[in-house]
Amino acid sequence: AQRVTQPEKLLSVFKGAPVELKCNYSYSGSPELFWYVQYSRQRLQLLLRHISRESIKGFTADLNKGETSFHLKKPFAQEEDSAMYYCALSLYNFNKFYFGSGTKLNVKP
Amino acid sequence: GAGVSQSPSNKVTEKGKDVELRCDPISGHTALYWYRQSLGQGLEFLIYFQGNSAPDKSGLPSDRFSAERTGGSVSTLTIQRTQQEDSAVYLCASSLTSGRAYNEQFFGPGTRLTVL
C-alpha cells in the first residue's frame, strides 16, 4: 500500500539555521510528490511539487528514488516559515492523494 | 472569484444525529476531493469526484459516510448516525484538471465537526 511518512511531529530551529523536514514514501512505481503548507489560521496550500523542480520561498525538495525520500530543505529558516508542513504523494494517472501526518515547524527568533 | 468555500465552519452535534457538510469548489474545477484531518493523523482521503465519472469512494471509513456532487459543482458530505470518533476537521479541495497529477489542489477552510 502507498504510504507517506513524516517522522517528526515537531521541528524547532532558530532563525537563520538550516532546516530539513523529512518525508519518506512507499510506492514501487513513479509517484508525484508534493509539499503542502498550512500557516496559522490559513488554508492548506501547495508549496512545491517535485515535477516542477522549483524553489519556493527558499525551500527546495529533491526526489530520491533510491531512498524513496522527498525531504524539504531551506538553508536559512525565517520566523515566517513557522507552519504545518505536509508531504503528499499522488500516483501517476490516478488522482488519489496520500498525505503524511505533518510536521510542525517552529522557527524561534 | 472566491476560492473553495465550505459550510458550516463549525458544527456541534449529538452522537447518533446526521450531519451534512457542504463544499463549493472553484468554478470550472472538475475534480473535487474530501479529506478528514484528525489531530496527529494528517489528512485522510475520503472521496474523489471527477467530472461525470463515478466517484472514487475507496477512502470512506464506513457506510455511514456518503457524498454527492450535483451538477458537477457543489458537493455534500453526509455522515449518518454520527459517532464521537467522527469528530475532526473535514476539508474539501478542488482542482482544475485530472489525469497526470500536475494539478494543484485548492483547499477550503474546512468544517470542524464535534460530536458530543
mmCIF file with all atom_site columns, N, CA, C and O in Angstrom, chain B residues 31-74:
data_model
loop_
_atom_site.group_PDB
_atom_site.id
_atom_site.type_symbol
_atom_site.label_atom_id
_atom_site.label_alt_id
_atom_site.label_comp_id
_atom_site.label_asym_id
_atom_site.label_entity_id
_atom_site.label_seq_id
_atom_site.pdbx_PDB_ins_code
_atom_site.Cartn_x
_atom_site.Cartn_y
_atom_site.Cartn_z
_atom_site.occupancy
_atom_site.B_iso_or_equiv
_atom_site.pdbx_formal_charge
_atom_site.auth_seq_id
_atom_site.auth_comp_id
_atom_site.auth_asym_id
_atom_site.auth_atom_id
_atom_site.pdbx_PDB_model_num
ATOM 1   N N  . ALA B 1 31 ? -12.373 18.485 -10.684 1.00 0.00 ? 31 ALA B N  1
ATOM 2   C CA . ALA B 1 31 ? -12.056 17.492 -9.653  1.00 0.00 ? 31 ALA B CA 1
ATOM 3   C C  . ALA B 1 31 ? -12.357 18.056 -8.273  1.00 0.00 ? 31 ALA B C  1
ATOM 4   O O  . ALA B 1 31 ? -12.084 19.224 -7.995  1.00 0.00 ? 31 ALA B O  1
ATOM 5   N N  . LEU B 1 32 ? -12.922 17.222 -7.431  1.00 0.00 ? 32 LEU B N  1
ATOM 6   C CA . LEU B 1 32 ? -13.265 17.629 -6.070  1.00 0.00 ? 32 LEU B CA 1
ATOM 7   C C  . LEU B 1 32 ? -12.931 16.501 -5.126  1.00 0.00 ? 32 LEU B C  1
ATOM 8   O O  . LEU B 1 32 ? -13.206 15.330 -5.396  1.00 0.00 ? 32 LEU B O  1
ATOM 9   N N  . TYR B 1 33 ? -12.303 16.860 -4.001  1.00 0.00 ? 33 TYR B N  1
ATOM 10  C CA . TYR B 1 33 ? -11.837 15.883 -3.018  1.00 0.00 ? 33 TYR B CA 1
ATOM 11  C C  . TYR B 1 33 ? -12.399 16.227 -1.634  1.00 0.00 ? 33 TYR B C  1
ATOM 12  O O  . TYR B 1 33 ? -12.549 17.398 -1.294  1.00 0.00 ? 33 TYR B O  1
ATOM 13  N N  . TRP B 1 34 ? -12.643 15.213 -0.856  1.00 0.00 ? 34 TRP B N  1
ATOM 14  C CA . TRP B 1 34 ? -12.940 15.366 0.566   1.00 0.00 ? 34 TRP B CA 1
ATOM 15  C C  . TRP B 1 34 ? -11.858 14.640 1.359   1.00 0.00 ? 34 TRP B C  1
ATOM 16  O O  . TRP B 1 34 ? -11.476 13.501 1.032   1.00 0.00 ? 34 TRP B O  1
ATOM 17  N N  . TYR B 1 35 ? -11.406 15.323 2.421   1.00 0.00 ? 35 TYR B N  1
ATOM 18  C CA . TYR B 1 35 ? -10.424 14.740 3.333   1.00 0.00 ? 35 TYR B CA 1
ATOM 19  C C  . TYR B 1 35 ? -10.914 14.935 4.766   1.00 0.00 ? 35 TYR B C  1
ATOM 20  O O  . TYR B 1 35 ? -11.713 15.816 5.058   1.00 0.00 ? 35 TYR B O  1
ATOM 21  N N  . ARG B 1 36 ? -10.367 14.117 5.647   1.00 0.00 ? 36 ARG B N  1
ATOM 22  C CA . ARG B 1 36 ? -10.618 14.287 7.070   1.00 0.00 ? 36 ARG B CA 1
ATOM 23  C C  . ARG B 1 36 ? -9.267  14.523 7.738   1.00 0.00 ? 36 ARG B C  1
ATOM 24  O O  . ARG B 1 36 ? -8.301  13.786 7.491   1.00 0.00 ? 36 ARG B O  1
ATOM 25  N N  . GLN B 1 37 ? -9.220  15.561 8.567   1.00 0.00 ? 37 GLN B N  1
ATOM 26  C CA . GLN B 1 37 ? -7.988  15.928 9.248   1.00 0.00 ? 37 GLN B CA 1
ATOM 27  C C  . GLN B 1 37 ? -8.201  15.748 10.739  1.00 0.00 ? 37 GLN B C  1
ATOM 28  O O  . GLN B 1 37 ? -8.945  16.490 11.369  1.00 0.00 ? 37 GLN B O  1
ATOM 29  N N  . SER B 1 38 ? -7.562  14.730 11.263  1.00 0.00 ? 38 SER B N  1
ATOM 30  C CA . SER B 1 38 ? -7.652  14.469 12.694  1.00 0.00 ? 38 SER B CA 1
ATOM 31  C C  . SER B 1 38 ? -6.331  14.814 13.342  1.00 0.00 ? 38 SER B C  1
ATOM 32  O O  . SER B 1 38 ? -5.281  14.721 12.708  1.00 0.00 ? 38 SER B O  1
ATOM 33  N N  . LEU B 1 39 ? -6.379  15.163 14.611  1.00 0.00 ? 39 LEU B N  1
ATOM 34  C CA . LEU B 1 39 ? -5.177  15.575 15.331  1.00 0.00 ? 39 LEU B CA 1
ATOM 35  C C  . LEU B 1 39 ? -4.145  14.465 15.278  1.00 0.00 ? 39 LEU B C  1
ATOM 36  O O  . LEU B 1 39 ? -4.406  13.338 15.679  1.00 0.00 ? 39 LEU B O  1
ATOM 37  N N  . GLY B 1 40 ? -2.974  14.802 14.756  1.00 0.00 ? 40 GLY B N  1
ATOM 38  C CA . GLY B 1 40 ? -1.880  13.849 14.712  1.00 0.00 ? 40 GLY B CA 1
ATOM 39  C C  . GLY B 1 40 ? -2.003  12.774 13.654  1.00 0.00 ? 40 GLY B C  1
ATOM 40  O O  . GLY B 1 40 ? -1.157  11.891 13.566  1.00 0.00 ? 40 GLY B O  1
ATOM 41  N N  . GLN B 1 41 ? -3.041  12.846 12.833  1.00 0.00 ? 41 GLN B N  1
ATOM 42  C CA . GLN B 1 41 ? -3.264  11.799 11.824  1.00 0.00 ? 41 GLN B CA 1
ATOM 43  C C  . GLN B 1 41 ? -3.076  12.287 10.402  1.00 0.00 ? 41 GLN B C  1
ATOM 44  O O  . GLN B 1 41 ? -3.231  11.527 9.468   1.00 0.00 ? 41 GLN B O  1
ATOM 45  N N  . GLY B 1 42 ? -2.766  13.524 10.205  1.00 0.00 ? 42 GLY B N  1
ATOM 46  C CA . GLY B 1 42 ? -2.608  14.008 8.850   1.00 0.00 ? 42 GLY B CA 1
ATOM 47  C C  . GLY B 1 42 ? -3.940  14.107 8.144   1.00 0.00 ? 42 GLY B C  1
ATOM 48  O O  . GLY B 1 42 ? -4.991  14.194 8.770   1.00 0.00 ? 42 GLY B O  1
ATOM 49  N N  . LEU B 1 43 ? -3.881  14.088 6.833   1.00 0.00 ? 43 LEU B N  1
ATOM 50  C CA . LEU B 1 43 ? -5.089  14.176 6.027   1.00 0.00 ? 43 LEU B CA 1
ATOM 51  C C  . LEU B 1 43 ? -5.439  12.792 5.512   1.00 0.00 ? 43 LEU B C  1
ATOM 52  O O  . LEU B 1 43 ? -4.637  12.125 4.885   1.00 0.00 ? 43 LEU B O  1
ATOM 53  N N  . GLU B 1 44 ? -6.655  12.407 5.766   1.00 0.00 ? 44 GLU B N  1
ATOM 54  C CA . GLU B 1 44 ? -7.142  11.104 5.335   1.00 0.00 ? 44 GLU B CA 1
ATOM 55  C C  . GLU B 1 44 ? -8.073  11.297 4.147   1.00 0.00 ? 44 GLU B C  1
ATOM 56  O O  . GLU B 1 44 ? -9.087  11.983 4.246   1.00 0.00 ? 44 GLU B O  1
ATOM 57  N N  . PHE B 1 45 ? -7.716  10.699 3.026   1.00 0.00 ? 45 PHE B N  1
ATOM 58  C CA . PHE B 1 45 ? -8.546  10.790 1.823   1.00 0.00 ? 45 PHE B CA 1
ATOM 59  C C  . PHE B 1 45 ? -9.882  10.097 2.061   1.00 0.00 ? 45 PHE B C  1
ATOM 60  O O  . PHE B 1 45 ? -9.936  8.988  2.595   1.00 0.00 ? 45 PHE B O  1
ATOM 61  N N  . LEU B 1 46 ? -10.956 10.747 1.676   1.00 0.00 ? 46 LEU B N  1
ATOM 62  C CA . LEU B 1 46 ? -12.291 10.168 1.822   1.00 0.00 ? 46 LEU B CA 1
ATOM 63  C C  . LEU B 1 46 ? -12.893 9.792  0.473   1.00 0.00 ? 46 LEU B C  1
ATOM 64  O O  . LEU B 1 46 ? -13.258 8.640  0.239   1.00 0.00 ? 46 LEU B O  1
ATOM 65  N N  . ILE B 1 47 ? -13.027 10.773 -0.412  1.00 0.00 ? 47 ILE B N  1
ATOM 66  C CA . ILE B 1 47 ? -13.721 10.528 -1.668  1.00 0.00 ? 47 ILE B CA 1
ATOM 67  C C  . ILE B 1 47 ? -13.245 11.534 -2.706  1.00 0.00 ? 47 ILE B C  1
ATOM 68  O O  . ILE B 1 47 ? -12.823 12.636 -2.368  1.00 0.00 ? 47 ILE B O  1
ATOM 69  N N  . TYR B 1 48 ? -13.333 11.132 -3.971  1.00 0.00 ? 48 TYR B N  1
ATOM 70  C CA . TYR B 1 48 ? -12.867 11.975 -5.075  1.00 0.00 ? 48 TYR B CA 1
ATOM 71  C C  . TYR B 1 48 ? -13.897 11.942 -6.195  1.00 0.00 ? 48 TYR B C  1
ATOM 72  O O  . TYR B 1 48 ? -14.356 10.867 -6.594  1.00 0.00 ? 48 TYR B O  1
ATOM 73  N N  . PHE B 1 49 ? -14.255 13.111 -6.704  1.00 0.00 ? 49 PHE B N  1
ATOM 74  C CA . PHE B 1 49 ? -15.150 13.252 -7.842  1.00 0.00 ? 49 PHE B CA 1
ATOM 75  C C  . PHE B 1 49 ? -14.368 13.834 -9.021  1.00 0.00 ? 49 PHE B C  1
ATOM 76  O O  . PHE B 1 49 ? -13.587 14.767 -8.844  1.00 0.00 ? 49 PHE B O  1
ATOM 77  N N  . GLN B 1 50 ? -14.616 13.323 -10.198 1.00 0.00 ? 50 GLN B N  1
ATOM 78  C CA . GLN B 1 50 ? -14.010 13.880 -11.407 1.00 0.00 ? 50 GLN B CA 1
ATOM 79  C C  . GLN B 1 50 ? -15.095 13.947 -12.479 1.00 0.00 ? 50 GLN B C  1
ATOM 80  O O  . GLN B 1 50 ? -15.517 12.925 -13.010 1.00 0.00 ? 50 GLN B O  1
ATOM 81  N N  . GLY B 1 51 ? -15.498 15.152 -12.787 1.00 0.00 ? 51 GLY B N  1
ATOM 82  C CA . GLY B 1 51 ? -16.491 15.351 -13.833 1.00 0.00 ? 51 GLY B CA 1
ATOM 83  C C  . GLY B 1 51 ? -17.723 14.498 -13.606 1.00 0.00 ? 51 GLY B C  1
ATOM 84  O O  . GLY B 1 51 ? -18.288 14.463 -12.511 1.00 0.00 ? 51 GLY B O  1
ATOM 85  N N  . ASN B 1 52 ? -18.135 13.788 -14.637 1.00 0.00 ? 52 ASN B N  1
ATOM 86  C CA . ASN B 1 52 ? -19.324 12.945 -14.568 1.00 0.00 ? 52 ASN B CA 1
ATOM 87  C C  . ASN B 1 52 ? -18.992 11.488 -14.281 1.00 0.00 ? 52 ASN B C  1
ATOM 88  O O  . ASN B 1 52 ? -19.883 10.632 -14.317 1.00 0.00 ? 52 ASN B O  1
ATOM 89  N N  . SER B 1 53 ? -17.714 11.219 -14.015 1.00 0.00 ? 53 SER B N  1
ATOM 90  C CA . SER B 1 53 ? -17.322 9.831  -13.752 1.00 0.00 ? 53 SER B CA 1
ATOM 91  C C  . SER B 1 53 ? -17.806 9.390  -12.375 1.00 0.00 ? 53 SER B C  1
ATOM 92  O O  . SER B 1 53 ? -18.096 10.217 -11.506 1.00 0.00 ? 53 SER B O  1
ATOM 93  N N  . ALA B 1 54 ? -17.887 8.079  -12.206 1.00 0.00 ? 54 ALA B N  1
ATOM 94  C CA . ALA B 1 54 ? -18.248 7.539  -10.904 1.00 0.00 ? 54 ALA B CA 1
ATOM 95  C C  . ALA B 1 54 ? -17.193 7.948  -9.888  1.00 0.00 ? 54 ALA B C  1
ATOM 96  O O  . ALA B 1 54 ? -15.999 7.886  -10.161 1.00 0.00 ? 54 ALA B O  1
ATOM 97  N N  . PRO B 1 55 ? -17.614 8.395  -8.714  1.00 0.00 ? 55 PRO B N  1
ATOM 98  C CA . PRO B 1 55 ? -16.634 8.849  -7.717  1.00 0.00 ? 55 PRO B CA 1
ATOM 99  C C  . PRO B 1 55 ? -15.800 7.697  -7.168  1.00 0.00 ? 55 PRO B C  1
ATOM 100 O O  . PRO B 1 55 ? -16.239 6.549  -7.142  1.00 0.00 ? 55 PRO B O  1
ATOM 101 N N  . ASP B 1 56 ? -14.613 8.040  -6.729  1.00 0.00 ? 56 ASP B N  1
ATOM 102 C CA . ASP B 1 56 ? -13.742 7.082  -6.037  1.00 0.00 ? 56 ASP B CA 1
ATOM 103 C C  . ASP B 1 56 ? -14.072 7.183  -4.551  1.00 0.00 ? 56 ASP B C  1
ATOM 104 O O  . ASP B 1 56 ? -13.673 8.132  -3.889  1.00 0.00 ? 56 ASP B O  1
ATOM 105 N N  . LYS B 1 57 ? -14.793 6.193  -4.047  1.00 0.00 ? 57 LYS B N  1
ATOM 106 C CA . LYS B 1 57 ? -15.254 6.218  -2.662  1.00 0.00 ? 57 LYS B CA 1
ATOM 107 C C  . LYS B 1 57 ? -14.378 5.378  -1.742  1.00 0.00 ? 57 LYS B C  1
ATOM 108 O O  . LYS B 1 57 ? -14.760 5.087  -0.606  1.00 0.00 ? 57 LYS B O  1
ATOM 109 N N  . SER B 1 58 ? -13.220 4.993  -2.228  1.00 0.00 ? 58 SER B N  1
ATOM 110 C CA . SER B 1 58 ? -12.426 3.993  -1.515  1.00 0.00 ? 58 SER B CA 1
ATOM 111 C C  . SER B 1 58 ? -11.955 4.454  -0.141  1.00 0.00 ? 58 SER B C  1
ATOM 112 O O  . SER B 1 58 ? -11.584 3.636  0.697   1.00 0.00 ? 58 SER B O  1
ATOM 113 N N  . GLY B 1 59 ? -11.964 5.756  0.116   1.00 0.00 ? 59 GLY B N  1
ATOM 114 C CA . GLY B 1 59 ? -11.494 6.248  1.396   1.00 0.00 ? 59 GLY B CA 1
ATOM 115 C C  . GLY B 1 59 ? -12.562 6.409  2.455   1.00 0.00 ? 59 GLY B C  1
ATOM 116 O O  . GLY B 1 59 ? -12.254 6.695  3.619   1.00 0.00 ? 59 GLY B O  1
ATOM 117 N N  . LEU B 1 60 ? -13.816 6.228  2.097   1.00 0.00 ? 60 LEU B N  1
ATOM 118 C CA . LEU B 1 60 ? -14.885 6.402  3.082   1.00 0.00 ? 60 LEU B CA 1
ATOM 119 C C  . LEU B 1 60 ? -14.745 5.337  4.165   1.00 0.00 ? 60 LEU B C  1
ATOM 120 O O  . LEU B 1 60 ? -14.684 4.150  3.867   1.00 0.00 ? 60 LEU B O  1
ATOM 121 N N  . PRO B 1 61 ? -14.715 5.740  5.433   1.00 0.00 ? 61 PRO B N  1
ATOM 122 C CA . PRO B 1 61 ? -14.410 4.800  6.516   1.00 0.00 ? 61 PRO B CA 1
ATOM 123 C C  . PRO B 1 61 ? -15.519 3.825  6.845   1.00 0.00 ? 61 PRO B C  1
ATOM 124 O O  . PRO B 1 61 ? -15.243 2.771  7.413   1.00 0.00 ? 61 PRO B O  1
ATOM 125 N N  . SER B 1 62 ? -16.750 4.171  6.532   1.00 0.00 ? 62 SER B N  1
ATOM 126 C CA . SER B 1 62 ? -17.852 3.245  6.807   1.00 0.00 ? 62 SER B CA 1
ATOM 127 C C  . SER B 1 62 ? -19.042 3.634  5.938   1.00 0.00 ? 62 SER B C  1
ATOM 128 O O  . SER B 1 62 ? -19.030 4.677  5.276   1.00 0.00 ? 62 SER B O  1
ATOM 129 N N  . ASP B 1 63 ? -20.059 2.795  5.949   1.00 0.00 ? 63 ASP B N  1
ATOM 130 C CA . ASP B 1 63 ? -21.237 3.095  5.134   1.00 0.00 ? 63 ASP B CA 1
ATOM 131 C C  . ASP B 1 63 ? -22.092 4.199  5.741   1.00 0.00 ? 63 ASP B C  1
ATOM 132 O O  . ASP B 1 63 ? -23.123 4.573  5.177   1.00 0.00 ? 63 ASP B O  1
ATOM 133 N N  . ARG B 1 64 ? -21.671 4.733  6.865   1.00 0.00 ? 64 ARG B N  1
ATOM 134 C CA . ARG B 1 64 ? -22.379 5.887  7.415   1.00 0.00 ? 64 ARG B CA 1
ATOM 135 C C  . ARG B 1 64 ? -22.007 7.169  6.662   1.00 0.00 ? 64 ARG B C  1
ATOM 136 O O  . ARG B 1 64 ? -22.701 8.173  6.783   1.00 0.00 ? 64 ARG B O  1
ATOM 137 N N  . PHE B 1 65 ? -20.918 7.082  5.910   1.00 0.00 ? 65 PHE B N  1
ATOM 138 C CA . PHE B 1 65 ? -20.428 8.237  5.151   1.00 0.00 ? 65 PHE B CA 1
ATOM 139 C C  . PHE B 1 65 ? -20.870 8.114  3.703   1.00 0.00 ? 65 PHE B C  1
ATOM 140 O O  . PHE B 1 65 ? -20.743 7.045  3.090   1.00 0.00 ? 65 PHE B O  1
ATOM 141 N N  . SER B 1 66 ? -21.345 9.228  3.161   1.00 0.00 ? 66 SER B N  1
ATOM 142 C CA . SER B 1 66 ? -21.681 9.265  1.750   1.00 0.00 ? 66 SER B CA 1
ATOM 143 C C  . SER B 1 66 ? -21.472 10.686 1.247   1.00 0.00 ? 66 SER B C  1
ATOM 144 O O  . SER B 1 66 ? -21.412 11.630 2.034   1.00 0.00 ? 66 SER B O  1
ATOM 145 N N  . ALA B 1 67 ? -21.345 10.822 -0.050  1.00 0.00 ? 67 ALA B N  1
ATOM 146 C CA . ALA B 1 67 ? -21.152 12.149 -0.626  1.00 0.00 ? 67 ALA B CA 1
ATOM 147 C C  . ALA B 1 67 ? -21.793 12.204 -1.990  1.00 0.00 ? 67 ALA B C  1
ATOM 148 O O  . ALA B 1 67 ? -21.864 11.192 -2.704  1.00 0.00 ? 67 ALA B O  1
ATOM 149 N N  . GLU B 1 68 ? -22.250 13.388 -2.328  1.00 0.00 ? 68 GLU B N  1
ATOM 150 C CA . GLU B 1 68 ? -22.830 13.631 -3.638  1.00 0.00 ? 68 GLU B CA 1
ATOM 151 C C  . GLU B 1 68 ? -22.196 14.887 -4.218  1.00 0.00 ? 68 GLU B C  1
ATOM 152 O O  . GLU B 1 68 ? -21.733 15.764 -3.485  1.00 0.00 ? 68 GLU B O  1
ATOM 153 N N  . ARG B 1 69 ? -22.231 14.942 -5.529  1.00 0.00 ? 69 ARG B N  1
ATOM 154 C CA . ARG B 1 69 ? -21.813 16.163 -6.205  1.00 0.00 ? 69 ARG B CA 1
ATOM 155 C C  . ARG B 1 69 ? -22.843 16.446 -7.280  1.00 0.00 ? 69 ARG B C  1
ATOM 156 O O  . ARG B 1 69 ? -22.980 15.687 -8.235  1.00 0.00 ? 69 ARG B O  1
ATOM 157 N N  . THR B 1 70 ? -23.564 17.520 -7.103  1.00 0.00 ? 70 THR B N  1
ATOM 158 C CA . THR B 1 70 ? -24.665 17.829 -8.005  1.00 0.00 ? 70 THR B CA 1
ATOM 159 C C  . THR B 1 70 ? -24.219 18.776 -9.108  1.00 0.00 ? 70 THR B C  1
ATOM 160 O O  . THR B 1 70 ? -23.553 19.792 -8.842  1.00 0.00 ? 70 THR B O  1
ATOM 161 N N  . GLY B 1 71 ? -24.581 18.418 -10.334 1.00 0.00 ? 71 GLY B N  1
ATOM 162 C CA . GLY B 1 71 ? -24.295 19.287 -11.466 1.00 0.00 ? 71 GLY B CA 1
ATOM 163 C C  . GLY B 1 71 ? -22.821 19.546 -11.671 1.00 0.00 ? 71 GLY B C  1
ATOM 164 O O  . GLY B 1 71 ? -22.447 20.548 -12.295 1.00 0.00 ? 71 GLY B O  1
ATOM 165 N N  . GLY B 1 72 ? -21.996 18.654 -11.178 1.00 0.00 ? 72 GLY B N  1
ATOM 166 C CA . GLY B 1 72 ? -20.560 18.826 -11.341 1.00 0.00 ? 72 GLY B CA 1
ATOM 167 C C  . GLY B 1 72 ? -19.988 19.978 -10.558 1.00 0.00 ? 72 GLY B C  1
ATOM 168 O O  . GLY B 1 72 ? -18.861 20.410 -10.822 1.00 0.00 ? 72 GLY B O  1
ATOM 169 N N  . SER B 1 73 ? -20.749 20.475 -9.579  1.00 0.00 ? 73 SER B N  1
ATOM 170 C CA . SER B 1 73 ? -20.255 21.627 -8.832  1.00 0.00 ? 73 SER B CA 1
ATOM 171 C C  . SER B 1 73 ? -20.285 21.344 -7.337  1.00 0.00 ? 73 SER B C  1
ATOM 172 O O  . SER B 1 73 ? -19.403 20.675 -6.808  1.00 0.00 ? 73 SER B O  1
ATOM 173 N N  . VAL B 1 74 ? -21.337 21.807 -6.668  1.00 0.00 ? 74 VAL B N  1
ATOM 174 C CA . VAL B 1 74 ? -21.433 21.698 -5.216  1.00 0.00 ? 74 VAL B CA 1
ATOM 175 C C  . VAL B 1 74 ? -21.439 20.243 -4.775  1.00 0.00 ? 74 VAL B C  1
ATOM 176 O O  . VAL B 1 74 ? -22.024 19.382 -5.426  1.00 0.00 ? 74 VAL B O  1
#
